[in-house]
Coordinates of N, CA and C in Angstrom, one line a residue:
X1 N 0.9 -1.5 0.0 CA -0.1 0.0 -0.1 C 0.9 1.3 0.0
X2 N 0.8 2.0 -1.0 CA 1.5 3.3 -0.4 C 0.4 4.5 -0.7
X3 N 1.2 5.4 -0.1 CA 0.4 7.0 0.0 C 0.5 7.5 -1.2
X4 N -1.0 8.3 -1.7 CA -0.2 9.4 -2.6 C 0.5 10.6 -2.6
X5 N 0.7 11.1 -2.6 CA 1.4 12.3 -2.2 C 1.2 13.4 -3.5
X6 N 0.9 14.5 -3.3 CA 0.6 15.6 -4.4 C 1.2 16.7 -4.5
X7 N 2.3 17.1 -5.6 CA 3.4 18.1 -5.7 C 2.5 19.3 -6.5
X8 N 3.0 20.3 -6.0 CA 2.2 21.2 -7.3 C 4.1 21.9 -7.5
X9 N 3.7 21.5 -9.2 CA 4.7 22.2 -10.0 C 4.6 23.4 -10.4
X10 N 5.8 24.1 -10.2 CA 5.9 25.6 -11.1 C 6.8 25.4 -12.2
X11 N 6.7 26.0 -12.7 CA 7.4 26.2 -14.2 C 8.3 27.5 -13.6
X12 N 9.3 27.8 -14.4 CA 10.5 29.0 -13.8 C 9.9 30.0 -14.1
X13 N 9.1 29.7 -15.2 CA 8.2 31.5 -15.2 C 7.1 32.0 -14.1
X14 N 6.4 30.7 -13.7 CA 6.1 31.4 -12.6 C 6.7 31.9 -10.7
X15 N 7.7 30.9 -10.9 CA 8.8 31.2 -9.9 C 9.5 32.7 -10.1
X16 N 9.3 33.1 -11.2 CA 10.0 34.4 -11.5 C 9.0 35.5 -11.1
X17 N 7.5 34.9 -11.1 CA 6.7 35.9 -11.2 C 6.5 36.1 -10.1
X18 N 6.9 34.9 -9.2 CA 6.2 35.2 -7.8 C 7.7 35.8 -6.7
X19 N 8.6 35.3 -7.6 CA 9.3 36.5 -6.2 C 9.7 38.0 -7.1
X20 N 9.2 38.6 -8.2 CA 8.8 39.8 -8.3 C 7.5 40.5 -7.8
X21 N 7.0 39.3 -7.9 CA 5.7 40.5 -6.7 C 6.4 40.3 -5.2
X22 N 6.9 39.3 -4.6 CA 7.5 39.6 -3.4 C 8.1 40.4 -3.5
X23 N 8.7 41.2 -4.2 CA 10.1 42.2 -4.5 C 9.0 43.3 -3.7
X24 N 8.2 43.3 -4.5 CA 7.0 44.5 -5.3 C 6.6 44.7 -4.0
X25 N 5.9 43.9 -3.0 CA 5.4 43.8 -1.8 C 6.3 44.6 -0.9
X26 N 7.2 44.1 -0.7 CA 8.3 44.4 0.2 C 8.6 46.1 0.2
X27 N 8.9 46.4 -1.3 CA 9.4 47.8 -1.5 C 8.4 48.7 -1.0
X28 N 6.8 48.2 -1.1 CA 5.7 48.9 -1.0 C 5.7 49.1 0.9
X29 N 5.8 47.8 1.1 CA 6.3 47.8 2.6 C 6.9 48.8 3.7
X30 N 8.2 48.8 3.0 CA 9.4 49.4 3.2 C 8.8 51.1 3.3
X31 N 8.4 51.4 1.9 CA 8.0 52.8 1.7 C 6.8 53.3 2.6
X32 N 6.0 52.7 2.8 CA 5.7 52.9 4.1 C 5.9 53.2 4.7
X33 N 6.7 52.0 5.8 CA 7.6 52.3 6.6 C 8.7 53.5 7.1
X34 N 8.9 53.9 5.7 CA 9.8 55.1 6.1 C 9.5 56.2 5.4
X35 N 7.9 56.3 6.2 CA 7.2 57.4 5.2 C 6.9 57.2 7.0
X36 N 6.6 56.6 7.5 CA 5.9 56.5 9.2 C 6.6 56.9 10.2
X37 N 8.3 56.2 9.7 CA 9.3 57.1 10.4 C 9.9 58.3 9.8
X38 N 9.1 59.0 9.0 CA 10.1 60.4 8.9 C 8.8 61.0 9.4
X39 N 7.3 60.7 9.9 CA 6.1 61.4 10.4 C 6.8 61.4 11.5
X40 N 8.0 60.1 12.6 CA 8.2 60.5 13.7 C 8.6 61.0 14.2
X41 N 9.6 60.5 15.5 CA 10.8 61.2 16.4 C 12.0 60.3 15.9
X42 N 13.0 60.8 15.5 CA 14.4 59.6 14.7 C 14.7 59.6 16.0
X43 N 14.6 60.3 17.3 CA 15.4 59.3 18.6 C 14.9 58.2 19.3
X44 N 13.7 58.1 18.6 CA 12.7 57.2 19.0 C 13.6 55.8 18.8
X45 N 14.1 55.6 18.1 CA 14.1 54.6 17.0 C 15.5 54.1 18.1
X46 N 15.4 52.5 18.8 CA 16.4 51.4 19.2 C 17.8 51.9 18.1
X47 N 19.1 51.9 19.3 CA 20.3 51.6 18.4 C 20.2 50.1 18.2
X48 N 21.1 50.0 16.7 CA 20.9 48.9 15.9 C 22.1 48.8 15.3
X49 N 23.2 47.6 15.6 CA 23.9 47.4 15.2 C 24.4 46.5 14.5
X50 N 24.9 46.8 12.8 CA 24.9 45.5 11.9 C 26.4 45.1 12.0
X51 N 26.0 44.1 12.4 CA 27.4 42.9 12.5 C 26.9 42.0 11.2
X52 N 28.3 41.4 10.6 CA 28.3 40.6 9.5 C 29.6 40.2 10.1
X53 N 30.4 39.5 8.2 CA 31.6 38.8 8.6 C 32.6 39.1 9.1
X54 N 32.7 40.7 8.3 CA 33.6 42.1 8.3 C 33.6 42.7 9.9
X55 N 33.1 42.7 10.7 CA 32.6 43.5 11.6 C 32.9 42.6 12.9
X56 N 33.2 43.6 14.3 CA 32.7 42.9 15.5 C 31.8 44.0 16.4
X57 N 31.5 43.0 17.4 CA 30.3 43.9 18.6 C 31.5 45.0 19.4
X58 N 30.9 46.2 19.5 CA 32.0 46.9 20.3 C 32.2 46.9 21.9
X59 N 33.3 46.7 21.8 CA 33.4 46.0 23.4 C 33.1 47.1 24.8
X60 N 33.0 48.7 24.3 CA 32.8 49.5 24.9 C 31.2 49.2 25.4
X61 N 30.5 49.4 24.2 CA 28.7 49.5 24.7 C 28.1 48.4 24.5
X62 N 28.7 47.3 24.1 CA 28.2 45.9 24.1 C 27.2 45.8 22.7
X63 N 27.4 46.5 22.2 CA 25.8 46.6 21.0 C 24.8 47.7 21.4
X64 N 25.1 47.9 22.7 CA 23.8 49.0 22.8 C 23.6 50.3 22.6
X65 N 24.7 51.0 21.9 CA 24.8 51.9 21.6 C 24.7 53.1 22.9
X66 N 25.0 53.2 23.6 CA 25.7 53.7 25.2 C 26.4 53.3 25.9
X67 N 27.1 54.1 26.7 CA 28.2 53.5 27.5 C 27.3 54.1 28.9
X68 N 28.6 53.1 30.4 CA 27.7 53.1 31.8 C 27.9 54.3 32.0
X69 N 27.3 54.9 33.3 CA 27.5 56.1 33.9 C 28.7 56.6 34.4
X70 N 29.7 57.2 34.5 CA 30.1 57.5 35.2 C 31.6 57.4 34.6
X71 N 32.1 57.0 33.3 CA 32.9 56.6 32.7 C 33.1 57.7 31.5
X72 N 32.4 58.5 31.7 CA 32.3 59.6 30.5 C 33.7 59.8 30.4
X73 N 34.6 60.6 31.8 CA 35.8 61.1 31.6 C 36.9 60.0 31.6
X74 N 36.8 58.6 31.6 CA 37.9 57.7 31.4 C 37.8 56.8 30.2
X75 N 36.7 57.4 29.4 CA 36.6 56.6 28.0 C 37.4 58.0 26.8
X76 N 38.8 57.3 25.9 CA 39.3 57.9 24.8 C 39.2 58.2 23.8
X77 N 38.2 59.1 22.9 CA 38.0 58.6 21.3 C 39.2 59.0 20.5
X78 N 39.0 58.1 19.5 CA 40.0 57.8 18.5 C 39.8 58.4 17.3
X79 N 40.2 59.3 16.3 CA 39.9 60.0 16.0 C 40.9 59.8 14.9
X80 N 40.6 59.7 13.4 CA 41.8 59.2 12.1 C 42.6 60.7 12.1
X81 N 43.6 59.8 11.5 CA 44.4 60.8 11.4 C 44.7 62.0 10.0
X82 N 43.7 61.1 9.6 CA 43.5 62.2 8.5 C 42.4 63.5 8.7
X83 N 41.7 63.3 10.4 CA 40.4 64.4 10.2 C 40.8 65.5 10.2
X84 N 40.3 66.7 9.6 CA 40.7 67.7 9.5 C 40.9 68.6 11.3
X85 N 40.4 68.2 12.0 CA 40.4 69.0 13.2 C 42.0 68.7 14.0
X86 N 42.7 67.9 13.2 CA 44.3 67.4 13.8 C 45.0 68.2 12.8
X87 N 44.6 69.4 11.8 CA 45.6 70.1 11.1 C 44.9 71.7 11.6
X88 N 45.2 72.0 12.4 CA 44.9 73.3 12.7 C 45.5 74.5 11.9
X89 N 44.4 75.0 11.8 CA 45.2 76.3 10.6 C 45.6 78.1 11.0
X90 N 46.5 78.3 10.6 CA 47.2 79.7 10.8 C 48.1 79.4 12.2
X91 N 48.5 78.5 12.4 CA 49.0 77.9 13.3 C 50.3 78.7 13.6
X92 N 51.2 79.6 12.7 CA 51.9 79.6 12.4 C 51.7 81.7 12.9
X93 N 50.9 82.1 12.2 CA 49.7 83.4 12.7 C 49.7 83.3 13.9
X94 N 49.3 82.2 14.6 CA 49.0 82.5 16.0 C 49.7 82.2 17.4
X95 N 51.0 81.7 16.5 CA 52.3 81.2 17.5 C 52.7 82.5 17.5
X96 N 53.1 83.5 15.8 CA 53.7 84.9 15.9 C 52.8 85.7 16.6
X97 N 51.5 86.2 16.7 CA 50.8 86.9 17.7 C 50.9 86.5 18.8
X98 N 50.9 85.3 19.4 CA 51.4 85.1 20.8 C 52.6 85.6 21.6
X99 N 53.3 85.8 20.6 CA 55.0 85.6 21.2 C 55.4 87.4 21.0
X100 N 54.5 88.1 20.1 CA 54.5 89.4 20.2 C 53.6 90.5 21.2
X101 N 52.3 89.6 21.4 CA 51.9 89.5 22.7 C 52.9 89.8 24.1
X102 N 53.0 88.8 24.0 CA 54.0 88.2 25.5 C 55.1 89.1 25.0
X103 N 55.9 89.3 24.2 CA 57.2 90.4 24.4 C 56.9 92.3 24.7
X104 N 55.5 92.5 24.0 CA 55.2 93.8 24.5 C 54.1 93.6 25.9
X105 N 54.0 92.8 26.8 CA 53.5 92.9 27.9 C 55.2 93.1 28.4
X106 N 55.7 92.5 28.3 CA 56.6 92.1 28.8 C 58.1 93.3 28.8
X107 N 57.5 93.8 27.8 CA 58.1 95.2 27.6 C 57.2 96.6 28.7
X108 N 56.1 95.8 28.4 CA 55.6 97.8 29.3 C 55.6 96.9 30.6
X109 N 55.4 95.4 31.2 CA 56.2 95.5 32.8 C 57.6 95.6 32.8
X110 N 58.3 95.8 32.2 CA 59.6 96.2 32.7 C 59.6 97.5 32.9
X111 N 59.2 98.6 31.8 CA 59.4 99.8 31.6 C 58.3 100.6 32.8
X112 N 57.3 100.5 33.5 CA 56.4 100.2 34.1 C 57.3 100.5 35.9
X113 N 57.3 99.3 36.1 CA 58.0 98.6 37.0 C 59.4 98.5 37.4
X114 N 60.2 98.8 36.2 CA 61.7 99.4 36.7 C 61.9 100.4 37.5
X115 N 62.7 99.9 38.7 CA 62.7 101.2 39.4 C 63.2 102.5 39.0
X116 N 63.0 103.2 39.8 CA 63.7 104.6 39.3 C 64.5 105.3 40.3
X117 N 65.3 106.6 40.2 CA 65.5 107.1 41.0 C 64.5 108.2 42.2
X118 N 65.0 107.9 43.3 CA 64.1 108.9 43.8 C 64.8 110.2 44.5
X119 N 64.6 111.3 44.2 CA 65.6 112.3 44.1 C 65.5 113.2 45.2
X120 N 66.0 113.6 46.3 CA 65.8 114.4 47.6 C 67.1 115.8 47.6
X121 N 66.3 116.8 47.4 CA 66.4 118.0 47.3 C 66.2 118.8 49.2
X122 N 67.7 119.3 49.2 CA 67.2 119.6 50.7 C 67.3 121.3 49.6
X123 N 66.2 122.5 50.4 CA 65.6 123.0 50.3 C 66.7 124.4 50.8
X124 N 66.8 124.4 52.7 CA 67.2 125.1 52.8 C 66.7 125.4 54.8
X125 N 67.2 126.0 55.8 CA 66.9 126.4 56.9 C 65.3 127.5 56.8
X126 N 64.4 126.6 57.4 CA 63.2 127.2 57.4 C 62.8 128.1 58.2
X127 N 63.0 128.1 59.5 CA 63.3 128.8 60.6 C 64.1 128.0 61.9
X128 N 64.5 129.1 62.7 CA 65.7 128.9 63.7 C 64.7 129.0 65.1
X129 N 64.2 128.5 66.0 CA 63.9 129.0 66.9 C 64.8 128.8 68.2
X130 N 65.6 129.8 69.4 CA 66.8 129.9 70.0 C 66.4 130.4 71.7
X131 N 66.8 129.9 72.0 CA 66.4 129.7 73.7 C 67.5 129.8 74.4
X132 N 67.8 130.3 75.4 CA 69.5 130.7 76.0 C 68.9 130.0 77.8
X133 N 70.0 129.0 78.0 CA 69.8 129.3 79.7 C 71.3 130.1 80.6
X134 N 71.0 131.0 80.9 CA 72.2 131.5 81.7 C 73.1 131.3 82.7
X135 N 72.6 129.9 83.1 CA 72.8 129.7 84.3 C 73.9 128.5 84.0
X136 N 73.6 127.9 83.0 CA 74.3 126.9 83.1 C 75.0 127.2 81.3
X137 N 74.8 128.6 81.2 CA 75.3 128.8 79.6 C 75.1 127.7 78.8
X138 N 73.7 127.4 78.1 CA 73.0 126.7 77.7 C 72.8 127.3 76.5
X139 N 72.8 126.6 75.1 CA 72.0 127.7 74.7 C 70.9 126.6 73.5
X140 N 69.4 127.1 73.5 CA 69.1 125.7 72.3 C 68.5 126.3 71.3
X141 N 68.6 125.2 70.3 CA 68.3 125.5 69.2 C 67.2 124.3 68.0
X142 N 66.2 125.0 67.7 CA 65.2 124.1 67.1 C 65.3 124.4 65.7
X143 N 66.1 124.0 65.1 CA 66.0 124.2 63.6 C 65.3 123.5 62.7
X144 N 64.7 124.0 61.7 CA 63.6 123.5 60.9 C 63.7 123.6 59.8
X145 N 63.9 122.4 58.8 CA 64.4 122.5 57.8 C 63.3 121.7 56.6
X146 N 63.9 121.8 55.3 CA 62.5 121.3 54.5 C 63.8 120.8 53.4
X147 N 62.6 119.9 52.8 CA 63.2 119.3 51.7 C 62.5 118.7 50.8
X148 N 62.8 118.7 49.5 CA 62.0 118.0 48.2 C 62.3 116.8 47.7
X149 N 60.9 115.9 47.7 CA 60.9 114.8 47.6 C 60.7 113.9 46.0
X150 N 61.3 114.1 45.3 CA 60.5 113.4 44.1 C 60.8 111.7 43.7
X151 N 59.6 111.5 43.2 CA 59.2 110.0 42.9 C 59.2 110.1 41.1
X152 N 60.6 109.1 40.9 CA 60.4 109.4 39.1 C 59.7 108.2 39.0
X153 N 59.0 106.9 39.6 CA 58.6 106.0 39.8 C 57.2 105.8 39.1
X154 N 56.7 104.5 38.2 CA 55.5 104.7 38.0 C 54.8 104.2 38.8
X155 N 55.1 104.0 40.3 CA 54.6 103.9 41.2 C 54.4 104.8 42.6
X156 N 53.8 104.1 43.6 CA 53.2 105.0 44.9 C 55.0 104.8 45.6
X157 N 55.5 105.6 46.5 CA 56.6 105.0 46.9 C 56.3 105.9 48.7
X158 N 56.6 105.0 49.7 CA 56.3 105.7 51.3 C 57.3 105.9 51.3
X159 N 57.3 107.3 52.1 CA 58.7 107.7 53.3 C 58.4 107.1 54.1
X160 N 58.8 106.1 54.8 CA 59.4 105.1 56.3 C 59.6 105.7 57.0
X161 N 60.7 106.8 57.0 CA 61.0 107.5 57.9 C 62.4 108.6 57.5
X162 N 62.9 109.8 58.4 CA 63.8 110.0 58.2 C 64.5 110.7 58.7
X163 N 65.7 110.5 58.9 CA 66.9 110.6 60.0 C 67.8 111.9 59.9
X164 N 67.7 112.9 60.5 CA 68.5 114.6 60.4 C 69.5 114.2 62.0
X165 N 70.7 114.5 61.7 CA 71.6 115.0 62.1 C 72.5 116.5 62.3
X166 N 72.6 116.9 63.2 CA 73.3 118.3 63.2 C 75.1 118.3 64.1
X167 N 75.5 118.8 63.0 CA 77.0 118.9 63.6 C 77.8 120.1 63.8
X168 N 78.4 120.9 64.9 CA 78.5 122.0 65.2 C 80.3 121.9 65.7
X169 N 81.5 122.6 64.3 CA 82.6 122.0 64.9 C 83.0 120.5 65.3
X170 N 82.8 119.7 64.1 CA 83.1 117.9 64.6 C 82.0 117.5 66.0
X171 N 81.4 117.9 66.3 CA 80.5 117.8 67.4 C 79.1 117.7 66.7
X172 N 78.6 116.3 67.0 CA 77.0 116.2 67.2 C 76.1 117.0 68.2
X173 N 75.4 117.5 68.0 CA 74.6 118.9 68.5 C 73.3 118.3 68.7
X174 N 73.0 117.9 67.5 CA 71.6 117.4 67.8 C 71.3 116.2 66.8
X175 N 70.2 115.5 67.2 CA 69.6 114.2 66.5 C 68.0 114.0 66.5
X176 N 67.5 114.0 65.2 CA 66.0 113.8 64.9 C 65.4 112.7 64.3
X177 N 64.8 111.6 64.8 CA 64.0 111.0 63.3 C 62.5 110.7 63.4
X178 N 62.1 110.8 62.6 CA 60.6 110.5 62.3 C 60.2 109.7 61.5
X179 N 59.2 109.0 62.0 CA 58.5 107.4 61.5 C 57.5 107.9 60.3
X180 N 57.0 106.8 59.8 CA 55.7 106.9 58.9 C 55.6 108.1 58.4
X181 N 56.3 109.1 57.5 CA 56.3 110.5 57.1 C 55.2 110.3 56.7
X182 N 54.9 110.0 55.3 CA 54.0 110.2 54.0 C 54.2 108.9 53.0
X183 N 53.1 109.3 52.3 CA 53.3 108.6 51.0 C 53.5 109.4 50.2
X184 N 54.3 109.1 48.2 CA 54.1 110.1 47.4 C 54.0 109.1 46.3
X185 N 52.7 110.0 45.5 CA 52.4 109.2 44.7 C 53.7 108.8 43.0
X186 N 52.6 108.7 41.9 CA 53.8 108.2 40.7 C 53.9 109.9 40.3
X187 N 55.4 109.6 39.8 CA 55.8 110.9 38.8 C 55.2 112.2 40.3
X188 N 55.1 112.3 41.3 CA 54.9 113.4 42.6 C 55.8 113.5 42.8
X189 N 56.0 114.9 43.6 CA 57.3 115.3 44.6 C 56.0 116.2 45.5
X190 N 57.2 116.1 47.3 CA 56.4 116.8 48.1 C 57.1 116.9 48.3
X191 N 56.7 118.2 49.4 CA 57.7 119.0 50.2 C 57.4 118.9 51.9
X192 N 58.6 118.2 52.5 CA 58.5 118.0 53.7 C 59.2 118.8 54.7
X193 N 59.1 118.8 56.1 CA 59.9 120.1 56.5 C 59.7 119.1 58.2
X194 N 60.5 119.1 58.6 CA 60.8 118.5 59.8 C 62.4 119.0 60.8
X195 N 62.1 119.1 61.7 CA 62.5 119.9 63.3 C 63.8 119.1 63.9
X196 N 64.6 119.8 64.0 CA 65.7 118.8 64.6 C 66.4 119.8 65.8
X197 N 66.4 119.0 67.3 CA 66.8 120.1 68.2 C 67.9 119.9 69.2
X198 N 68.5 121.3 68.6 CA 69.9 120.6 69.1 C 70.1 121.5 70.4
X199 N 71.3 121.2 70.7 CA 72.1 121.9 72.1 C 73.4 122.4 72.2
X200 N 73.7 123.7 72.7 CA 75.3 124.2 72.7 C 76.1 123.5 74.5
X201 N 76.2 123.4 74.7 CA 76.5 123.3 76.2 C 78.2 122.4 76.2
X202 N 78.4 122.8 77.9 CA 79.6 121.9 77.9 C 80.7 122.1 77.0
X203 N 81.9 121.6 76.9 CA 82.6 121.8 75.6 C 82.3 123.8 74.4
X204 N 81.4 123.6 74.4 CA 80.6 124.6 73.4 C 80.3 125.9 74.3
X205 N 80.2 125.8 76.0 CA 79.6 126.9 76.3 C 80.1 128.5 75.9
X206 N 81.3 128.0 75.2 CA 81.6 129.4 74.5 C 80.8 130.5 73.5
X207 N 80.4 129.4 73.7 CA 79.6 130.1 72.4 C 78.0 130.9 72.8
X208 N 77.6 130.0 74.4 CA 76.8 131.2 74.9 C 77.4 132.5 74.8
X209 N 78.7 133.0 75.0 CA 79.2 134.6 74.7 C 79.2 134.8 74.0
X210 N 79.4 134.5 72.5 CA 79.1 134.3 71.5 C 77.7 135.4 71.5
X211 N 77.1 134.2 71.7 CA 75.6 134.3 70.7 C 74.9 135.6 71.7
X212 N 75.5 135.6 72.9 CA 74.7 137.0 73.9 C 75.7 138.2 73.6
X213 N 76.1 138.3 72.6 CA 77.5 139.8 72.9 C 76.2 140.7 72.1
X214 N 76.3 141.8 72.6 CA 75.5 143.1 72.6 C 75.7 143.6 71.4
X215 N 77.2 143.5 71.3 CA 77.3 144.6 70.0 C 77.3 143.8 68.8
X216 N 77.0 142.5 68.7 CA 76.7 141.9 66.8 C 75.4 141.8 67.0
X217 N 74.5 142.5 66.2 CA 73.1 142.2 66.3 C 72.9 141.4 65.6
X218 N 73.6 140.3 64.6 CA 72.8 139.2 64.0 C 73.9 138.3 64.1
X219 N 74.1 137.4 65.0 CA 74.8 136.3 65.4 C 74.8 135.2 64.1
X220 N 75.7 134.3 63.5 CA 75.7 133.4 62.7 C 76.9 132.5 62.8
X221 N 76.2 131.0 63.1 CA 77.1 130.1 63.6 C 76.8 129.4 61.8
X222 N 78.2 128.6 61.8 CA 77.6 127.5 61.4 C 77.4 125.9 60.9
X223 N 76.8 125.6 60.8 CA 75.9 124.0 61.6 C 76.3 123.2 60.5
X224 N 76.6 121.4 60.6 CA 76.6 120.8 59.3 C 75.1 119.7 59.9
X225 N 74.7 120.2 58.5 CA 73.1 118.9 58.2 C 73.1 117.8 57.3
X226 N 73.4 117.1 58.0 CA 73.0 115.1 57.7 C 71.8 114.5 57.4
X227 N 71.3 114.3 56.8 CA 69.7 113.7 56.2 C 69.9 112.4 55.7
X228 N 69.4 111.7 56.2 CA 69.2 110.2 55.1 C 67.5 110.1 55.6
X229 N 67.0 109.7 54.0 CA 65.8 109.3 53.7 C 65.3 108.0 53.5
X230 N 64.3 107.0 54.2 CA 64.1 105.6 53.7 C 62.7 106.4 53.1
X231 N 62.9 105.3 51.7 CA 62.0 105.2 51.6 C 61.5 103.3 51.0
X232 N 60.3 103.1 51.1 CA 60.4 101.4 50.6 C 59.1 101.4 49.6
X233 N 59.2 100.5 48.6 CA 58.1 100.4 47.5 C 58.3 98.8 47.1
X234 N 57.2 97.8 47.1 CA 57.4 96.6 46.7 C 58.3 95.4 47.6
X235 N 57.9 96.3 49.0 CA 58.8 95.6 50.6 C 60.4 95.9 50.0
X236 N 60.9 96.6 49.3 CA 62.0 96.9 49.0 C 62.5 98.5 50.3
X237 N 63.4 98.6 50.9 CA 63.5 99.8 50.8 C 65.3 100.2 50.2
X238 N 65.3 101.7 50.7 CA 66.6 102.6 50.0 C 66.7 103.2 50.9
X239 N 67.8 103.8 51.0 CA 68.1 105.5 51.7 C 68.7 105.8 51.0
X240 N 68.5 107.3 51.2 CA 69.3 108.2 49.7 C 69.4 109.1 51.5
X241 N 70.8 110.0 51.0 CA 71.6 110.8 52.3 C 71.3 112.2 51.5

């Protein structure tokens, strides 16, 4: 006993017609799918990795198209050597302009910050106050002097102190020191008055007779004044005599 099997046989022409009909249906379905995709949001489509015989799965994202959170600063992107981003434009121009700007700024900094001289000019005696002590044959002189201090720098200078000393006949008869005097602005000049108390006594008591001699209306004595001015700027101190 045998079973009868019925098979439908198609000629090559019929197979060709069937294949072409399937391809047409696929194209029509693909066109409808593309039109639906255009009307939708592209970001809604999932990541699809096309792997074939000559491709491998991405070892970082494992084909998901996303990297684990927290590894953004650990992963390195590889850029082809032929990428235009590796070929900076106008490199020579930028380097030359940077060098010129740096040299210009350095020159300006040296010009304005280079220390210049501070001039001290002794104007002279402004006033003298004289007093006597007849019993001890002592003469008291309060000598007020005037100085002009000129700042030639492009920054402010502080006059820290002024030290003055008065000598008569190789003998020091008075000293004075003034602290925290004033501050002189850039390219400015200030006039400063200071007083030095002096005393003529002991071995110089003979000057009492000269200064009280009624025959002489104007009594002149010659004293030597030595002044030292200490200035400071940028933490640096400088003395000018």
